[in-house]
Amino acid sequence: MSHQTAHEDGIPAKTPAPEGGQEWEKPQKQPEQKPRRGRRPKNKEAPAQGGKPKRMGRPPKAEKQTPGGGGAGKVAKAPKQGKAAGKSGPAKEEAPPPPAPAPEPPPQPKDASRAEKEEIVYLDLDQLHPFQNHPFGVRDDMEMKGLVSSVQAGGVHQPALVRPREGGGYEIIAGHRRQRASELAGYKNMPCIVRNMTDDEAVLAMTDDNLRHRETILPSEKAAALKQQYEAIKHQGTRGDGADLGKLSLDKVGERNGMSGKTVQRYIYLNDLVPELKQFMDGGKLSFTPAVEISRIRLDHQKYIAVSIEGQQSSPSKAQAKKLREMDEKNQLNPDVIDAVLSQEKKKEDFDVIISSAELAQYFGKDKTPREMKDQIMALLGEWKEKQPPELGKGEKKTDREK
């Protein structure tokens, strides 16, 4: 009876159980001695609590391969084997190398057509009104005569851009000179495109058209146009606030006109000149850099400066203009001081010979660039100098030695 019970409990029956039923308990000591050969887990009482003793020694291969099958002493190592197996097998299959990015398709051409179909209509000239605060003058000069001849020969090739006017009629956005040429050519109407535009959109379209297509632009006209662009872009809204807002707007105006934001700011300063100084600037009596310096001087002193320039028939140099500005900031400027500063002898490097574009237009064609005109002028001066008497060259060398 006891032998059968021991066999059912899972204890190997290699020897017959002795009588008395007491010796069958001795094999239970083997699990306590054999674990000394290897590392034992802390829960040594696990076989007794589980009701079935664990097999000692190295576990079978089948138990090693299954998680947790290595006995109580192998529980900590089983996850490592599983982790390693996960790295070598399933991990690589789940994370294949990313495919090469497909080449981006070329951008499709944009549709330039507008939502509303625009048609060319012929409007009477008396219905067309100039743009409010139009900064560009319409002059009956040589360019206008050429435009009139073109209109007489074949009419107006490019329609004017206009928008409906609140007081009736239409406001010209682009085409002021074409309207004047049509009038001088004897036409009563001209082709136009009517477009509804906001004030900011109209300003940008008007200034862009004139700054890009006019052959002769006065400094004061360019200064006024750039200021209008700056105000329109700033009003439309730009990222940033405070000083950054202004900088971004200046940079945007510069990008539209191929110049830096700093140059745009200098042009905008010219709008602070009194009308007399603007006339001197447009006529070539006041250079760009001195004009920028003088524009930062108070208006009442600017008027005295204009009177002094007219009286002395002399253009202030950059150094003189800078000195006048510094003295104005220190409240040291008055008419006598202005005359004294402008009458001072200019340094040789401060002398500027200014020839306006209108004067050069009498001798050069319209397709000549400023660089080409300068090169041709210098070549002509070189030929002129070679024809001069030898004494002229000797006198110059003597003067250089005396200096």
XYZ file of C-alpha atoms in Angstrom:
403
model
C 0.000 0.000 0.000
C 2.743 2.426 0.888
C 4.764 1.430 -2.201
C 1.828 2.230 -4.463
C 1.290 5.587 -2.781
C 4.916 6.588 -3.246
C 4.775 5.729 -6.907
C 1.664 7.789 -7.419
C 3.254 10.781 -5.701
C 5.863 10.899 -8.436
C 8.876 9.497 -6.463
C 10.928 7.035 -8.539
C 10.675 3.511 -7.133
C 14.159 2.178 -7.836
C 14.242 0.087 -4.561
C 11.390 -1.639 -2.807
C 10.021 0.208 0.124
C 10.870 -1.344 3.465
C 8.249 -2.382 5.826
C 6.923 0.081 8.311
C 6.196 2.720 5.685
C 8.906 5.083 7.049
C 11.748 4.717 4.584
C 9.845 6.159 1.571
C 10.360 9.640 2.915
C 14.178 9.450 2.581
C 14.310 10.254 -1.184
C 12.879 13.689 -0.359
C 16.289 14.692 0.943
C 17.787 14.571 -2.564
C 16.281 17.892 -3.702
C 17.934 19.525 -0.665
C 21.439 18.146 -1.490
C 21.586 18.359 -5.294
C 20.809 22.093 -5.567
C 24.180 22.791 -3.883
C 25.842 22.103 -7.212
C 24.310 25.216 -8.785
C 22.718 28.489 -7.866
C 19.491 28.138 -5.932
C 16.677 30.708 -5.982
C 15.600 32.385 -2.812
C 12.274 30.537 -2.652
C 13.664 27.178 -1.552
C 10.276 26.161 -0.130
C 8.552 26.298 -3.492
C 8.432 22.497 -4.043
C 6.798 21.887 -0.685
C 4.222 24.655 -1.220
C 3.368 23.590 -4.734
C 2.623 20.056 -3.709
C 4.927 18.592 -6.393
C 8.701 18.733 -6.123
C 10.641 20.294 -9.015
C 13.160 18.201 -10.966
C 16.698 19.051 -9.950
C 19.751 19.511 -12.133
C 19.942 20.729 -15.696
C 16.464 20.994 -17.212
C 15.650 19.246 -20.460
C 16.081 21.144 -23.712
C 12.350 21.296 -24.157
C 12.029 23.165 -20.875
C 14.855 25.567 -21.796
C 13.155 26.617 -24.963
C 9.855 27.363 -23.299
C 9.610 30.522 -21.177
C 9.871 29.675 -17.497
C 10.603 26.020 -18.205
C 14.058 25.962 -16.683
C 12.907 25.403 -13.140
C 12.951 27.844 -10.304
C 16.640 28.536 -10.756
C 16.319 29.396 -14.439
C 13.438 31.853 -14.270
C 15.708 34.924 -14.482
C 17.545 33.620 -17.563
C 14.469 32.714 -19.566
C 13.508 36.320 -20.421
C 17.047 36.994 -21.691
C 16.780 34.119 -24.119
C 13.411 35.360 -25.261
C 14.758 38.916 -25.669
C 17.687 37.709 -27.704
C 15.425 35.626 -29.853
C 13.202 38.652 -30.372
C 16.161 40.665 -31.596
C 17.364 38.089 -34.079
C 14.013 37.050 -35.482
C 10.747 38.944 -35.204
C 12.333 42.421 -34.646
C 14.028 42.394 -38.031
C 10.871 41.254 -39.769
C 8.708 43.914 -38.096
C 11.109 46.805 -38.880
C 12.270 46.391 -42.483
C 14.501 49.129 -43.910
C 12.472 52.141 -45.041
C 11.925 52.272 -48.766
C 13.695 54.953 -50.759
C 11.586 58.110 -51.036
C 9.818 58.416 -54.301
C 10.939 61.358 -56.437
C 8.717 64.376 -56.072
C 6.642 65.074 -59.140
C 7.517 68.315 -60.928
C 5.295 71.237 -59.951
C 2.343 71.676 -62.195
C 1.979 75.030 -63.982
C -0.305 77.395 -62.120
C -3.524 78.670 -63.585
C -3.113 82.388 -64.179
C -6.744 83.005 -65.055
C -8.820 85.016 -62.608
C -12.066 83.984 -61.012
C -13.846 86.758 -62.862
C -13.288 87.008 -66.562
C -11.723 90.346 -67.473
C -12.432 91.989 -70.776
C -10.851 94.910 -72.543
C -13.267 97.832 -72.794
C -12.794 101.237 -74.416
C -13.445 104.040 -71.942
C -13.662 107.755 -72.699
C -10.647 109.713 -71.561
C -12.780 112.117 -69.523
C -13.985 109.143 -67.425
C -10.428 108.317 -66.340
C -9.058 110.060 -63.257
C -5.464 109.964 -61.929
C -4.643 107.808 -58.931
C -4.981 109.633 -55.624
C -1.582 110.863 -54.427
C 0.062 109.565 -57.576
C 3.804 110.011 -56.927
C 4.918 109.991 -60.569
C 4.677 113.048 -62.734
C 3.391 112.969 -66.301
C 5.764 115.186 -68.259
C 5.581 116.272 -71.874
C 9.232 115.435 -72.503
C 11.086 113.531 -75.202
C 9.765 110.217 -73.932
C 6.198 111.474 -74.182
C 6.771 112.631 -77.760
C 7.946 109.148 -78.677
C 4.920 107.585 -76.988
C 2.555 109.937 -78.821
C 4.083 108.946 -82.145
C 3.611 105.273 -81.291
C -0.054 105.818 -80.350
C -0.716 107.758 -83.533
C 0.787 104.964 -85.607
C -0.902 101.943 -84.032
C -2.967 102.995 -81.032
C -2.403 101.923 -77.435
C -0.996 98.388 -77.457
C -1.213 97.692 -73.721
C -4.545 98.434 -72.014
C -4.565 100.609 -68.922
C -5.565 99.113 -65.555
C -8.372 100.981 -63.792
C -10.834 100.445 -60.951
C -14.311 101.876 -60.314
C -14.274 105.243 -58.567
C -16.609 106.180 -55.726
C -17.375 109.599 -57.228
C -18.068 108.130 -60.625
C -15.804 107.203 -63.478
C -12.627 105.173 -63.024
C -9.337 105.625 -61.193
C -6.203 104.834 -63.188
C -3.946 102.249 -61.546
C -1.470 101.897 -64.408
C -1.607 103.927 -67.611
C -1.323 107.634 -66.750
C 1.189 108.307 -69.523
C -0.846 106.269 -72.013
C -3.874 108.391 -71.217
C -1.891 111.593 -71.804
C -0.404 110.231 -75.033
C -3.881 109.253 -76.286
C -5.099 112.769 -75.514
C -2.186 114.374 -77.357
C -2.682 111.964 -80.278
C -6.295 113.133 -80.688
C -8.119 110.046 -79.408
C -11.293 110.274 -77.342
C -11.003 106.856 -75.663
C -8.470 104.125 -74.908
C -8.486 100.392 -74.071
C -8.751 99.560 -70.356
C -9.201 96.610 -68.011
C -11.584 97.283 -65.123
C -10.696 95.466 -61.904
C -12.050 95.752 -58.379
C -9.087 96.294 -56.033
C -8.551 97.329 -52.438
C -6.549 100.453 -51.687
C -3.462 98.453 -50.698
C -3.686 96.245 -53.798
C -4.077 99.323 -55.978
C -1.046 101.051 -54.419
C 1.189 98.030 -54.923
C 0.042 97.531 -58.515
C 0.476 101.230 -59.332
C 3.962 101.559 -57.822
C 5.190 98.256 -59.256
C 4.122 99.212 -62.762
C 5.765 102.634 -62.675
C 8.980 101.623 -60.913
C 9.578 98.798 -63.389
C 8.526 100.366 -66.668
C 9.323 104.079 -66.462
C 12.596 105.044 -68.069
C 13.153 108.254 -66.118
C 12.267 108.373 -62.410
C 13.184 111.340 -60.238
C 14.630 110.669 -56.762
C 11.641 112.309 -55.087
C 9.228 110.144 -57.131
C 11.053 106.968 -56.192
C 11.129 107.999 -52.535
C 7.375 108.637 -52.496
C 6.583 105.378 -54.313
C 8.712 103.265 -51.955
C 7.042 104.891 -48.958
C 3.597 104.065 -50.346
C 4.657 100.459 -50.900
C 6.002 100.273 -47.350
C 2.764 101.604 -45.869
C 0.623 99.254 -47.978
C 2.634 96.149 -47.048
C 2.670 97.115 -43.392
C -1.085 97.734 -43.449
C -1.764 94.346 -45.046
C -0.046 92.698 -42.096
C 3.342 91.030 -41.639
C 4.649 88.538 -39.117
C 6.265 90.122 -36.120
C 5.463 93.113 -34.008
C 7.045 96.351 -32.945
C 10.433 97.049 -34.523
C 10.487 93.626 -36.196
C 7.309 94.469 -38.063
C 8.947 97.506 -39.617
C 12.094 95.615 -40.549
C 10.144 92.874 -42.248
C 8.118 95.398 -44.227
C 11.277 97.222 -45.362
C 12.829 93.954 -46.464
C 9.706 93.036 -48.434
C 9.794 96.388 -50.241
C 13.474 95.849 -50.980
C 12.800 92.413 -52.453
C 10.189 93.886 -54.787
C 12.667 96.472 -56.083
C 16.029 94.715 -55.989
C 17.555 96.618 -53.078
C 18.243 96.136 -49.388
C 15.873 97.149 -46.618
C 18.428 99.729 -45.452
C 18.434 101.415 -48.856
C 14.624 101.491 -48.813
C 14.752 103.234 -45.429
C 17.168 105.861 -46.779
C 14.851 106.582 -49.696
C 11.900 106.902 -47.341
C 13.848 109.508 -45.331
C 13.953 111.726 -48.439
C 10.212 112.320 -48.089
C 11.020 114.501 -45.046
C 12.839 117.091 -47.168
C 11.217 120.476 -47.749
C 9.977 121.033 -51.343
C 12.894 123.355 -52.178
C 15.468 120.690 -51.303
C 13.514 118.043 -53.229
C 13.754 120.245 -56.295
C 17.510 120.601 -55.823
C 17.793 116.838 -55.449
C 15.756 116.150 -58.598
C 17.728 118.792 -60.490
C 21.107 117.367 -59.497
C 22.170 120.135 -57.078
C 21.873 117.852 -54.050
C 23.343 114.361 -54.044
C 21.601 111.345 -52.556
C 23.780 110.797 -49.454
C 23.908 114.482 -48.368
C 20.148 114.672 -48.969
C 19.580 111.741 -46.593
C 21.653 113.494 -43.899
C 19.827 116.808 -44.350
C 16.425 115.069 -44.258
C 17.047 114.312 -40.557
C 17.396 118.060 -39.780
C 14.483 120.148 -38.526
C 12.310 121.673 -41.246
C 12.953 125.320 -40.380
C 16.704 124.730 -40.654
C 16.185 122.857 -43.914
C 14.673 126.006 -45.399
C 17.765 128.005 -44.418
C 19.939 125.316 -45.998
C 17.966 125.591 -49.252
C 18.435 129.390 -49.261
C 22.180 129.000 -48.635
C 22.554 126.438 -51.447
C 20.707 128.750 -53.826
C 22.795 131.758 -52.791
C 26.185 130.041 -53.007
C 25.271 127.892 -56.022
C 27.151 125.073 -54.340
C 26.095 121.550 -53.508
C 26.864 120.457 -49.928
C 29.241 117.549 -49.567
C 28.621 114.473 -47.456
C 30.915 115.776 -44.704
C 29.193 119.174 -44.657
C 25.728 117.622 -44.526
C 26.790 115.337 -41.699
C 28.202 118.295 -39.755
C 24.972 120.252 -40.190
C 22.998 117.312 -38.860
C 25.258 116.902 -35.815
C 24.997 120.629 -35.011
C 21.226 120.514 -35.387
C 21.060 117.666 -32.854
C 23.074 119.834 -30.436
C 20.827 122.893 -31.046
C 23.795 124.808 -32.462
C 22.381 125.473 -35.919
C 21.239 128.886 -37.209
C 21.376 130.724 -40.561
C 24.858 132.154 -39.932
C 26.276 128.780 -38.952
C 24.683 127.170 -42.025
C 26.309 129.732 -44.329
C 29.638 129.253 -42.590
C 29.557 125.480 -42.924
C 28.473 125.471 -46.560
C 31.033 128.118 -47.509
C 33.931 126.086 -46.149
C 36.304 124.736 -48.732
C 35.436 121.173 -49.608
C 38.009 118.437 -49.489
C 39.073 117.114 -52.850
C 37.504 113.723 -52.248
C 34.174 115.386 -51.409
C 33.700 116.944 -54.845
C 30.954 115.325 -56.909
C 30.134 116.160 -60.496
C 26.457 115.395 -60.990
C 24.886 115.020 -64.420
C 21.177 114.316 -64.373
C 19.582 111.595 -66.477
C 17.659 114.220 -68.437
C 20.942 115.880 -69.459
C 22.513 112.569 -70.457
C 19.428 111.595 -72.463
C 20.333 114.310 -75.006
C 23.535 112.461 -75.951
C 22.804 108.766 -75.327
C 20.140 106.401 -76.522
C 17.489 104.922 -74.251
C 19.114 101.499 -74.304
C 22.370 102.710 -72.723
C 23.046 101.653 -69.137
C 24.708 104.028 -66.618
C 27.895 101.959 -66.773
C 28.037 102.186 -70.568
C 27.471 105.943 -70.446
C 30.250 106.393 -67.885
C 32.707 104.322 -69.928
C 31.967 106.317 -73.056
C 32.330 109.633 -71.206
C 35.690 108.580 -69.758
C 36.889 107.464 -73.216
C 35.922 110.820 -74.724
C 37.694 112.670 -71.896
C 40.826 110.596 -72.551
C 40.783 111.567 -76.226
C 40.247 115.210 -75.274
C 43.168 115.183 -72.860
C 45.545 113.804 -75.518
C 44.715 116.739 -77.799
C 45.581 119.332 -75.129
C 48.913 121.271 -75.244
C 51.847 119.635 -73.439
C 52.041 122.562 -71.040
C 48.778 121.479 -69.471
C 50.210 118.137 -68.435
C 53.432 119.689 -67.158
C 51.526 122.175 -65.063
C 49.565 119.354 -63.423
C 52.748 117.456 -62.566
C 54.307 120.585 -61.081
C 51.273 121.157 -58.932
C 51.456 117.595 -57.705
C 55.093 118.072 -56.633
C 54.272 121.259 -54.764
C 51.579 119.438 -52.834
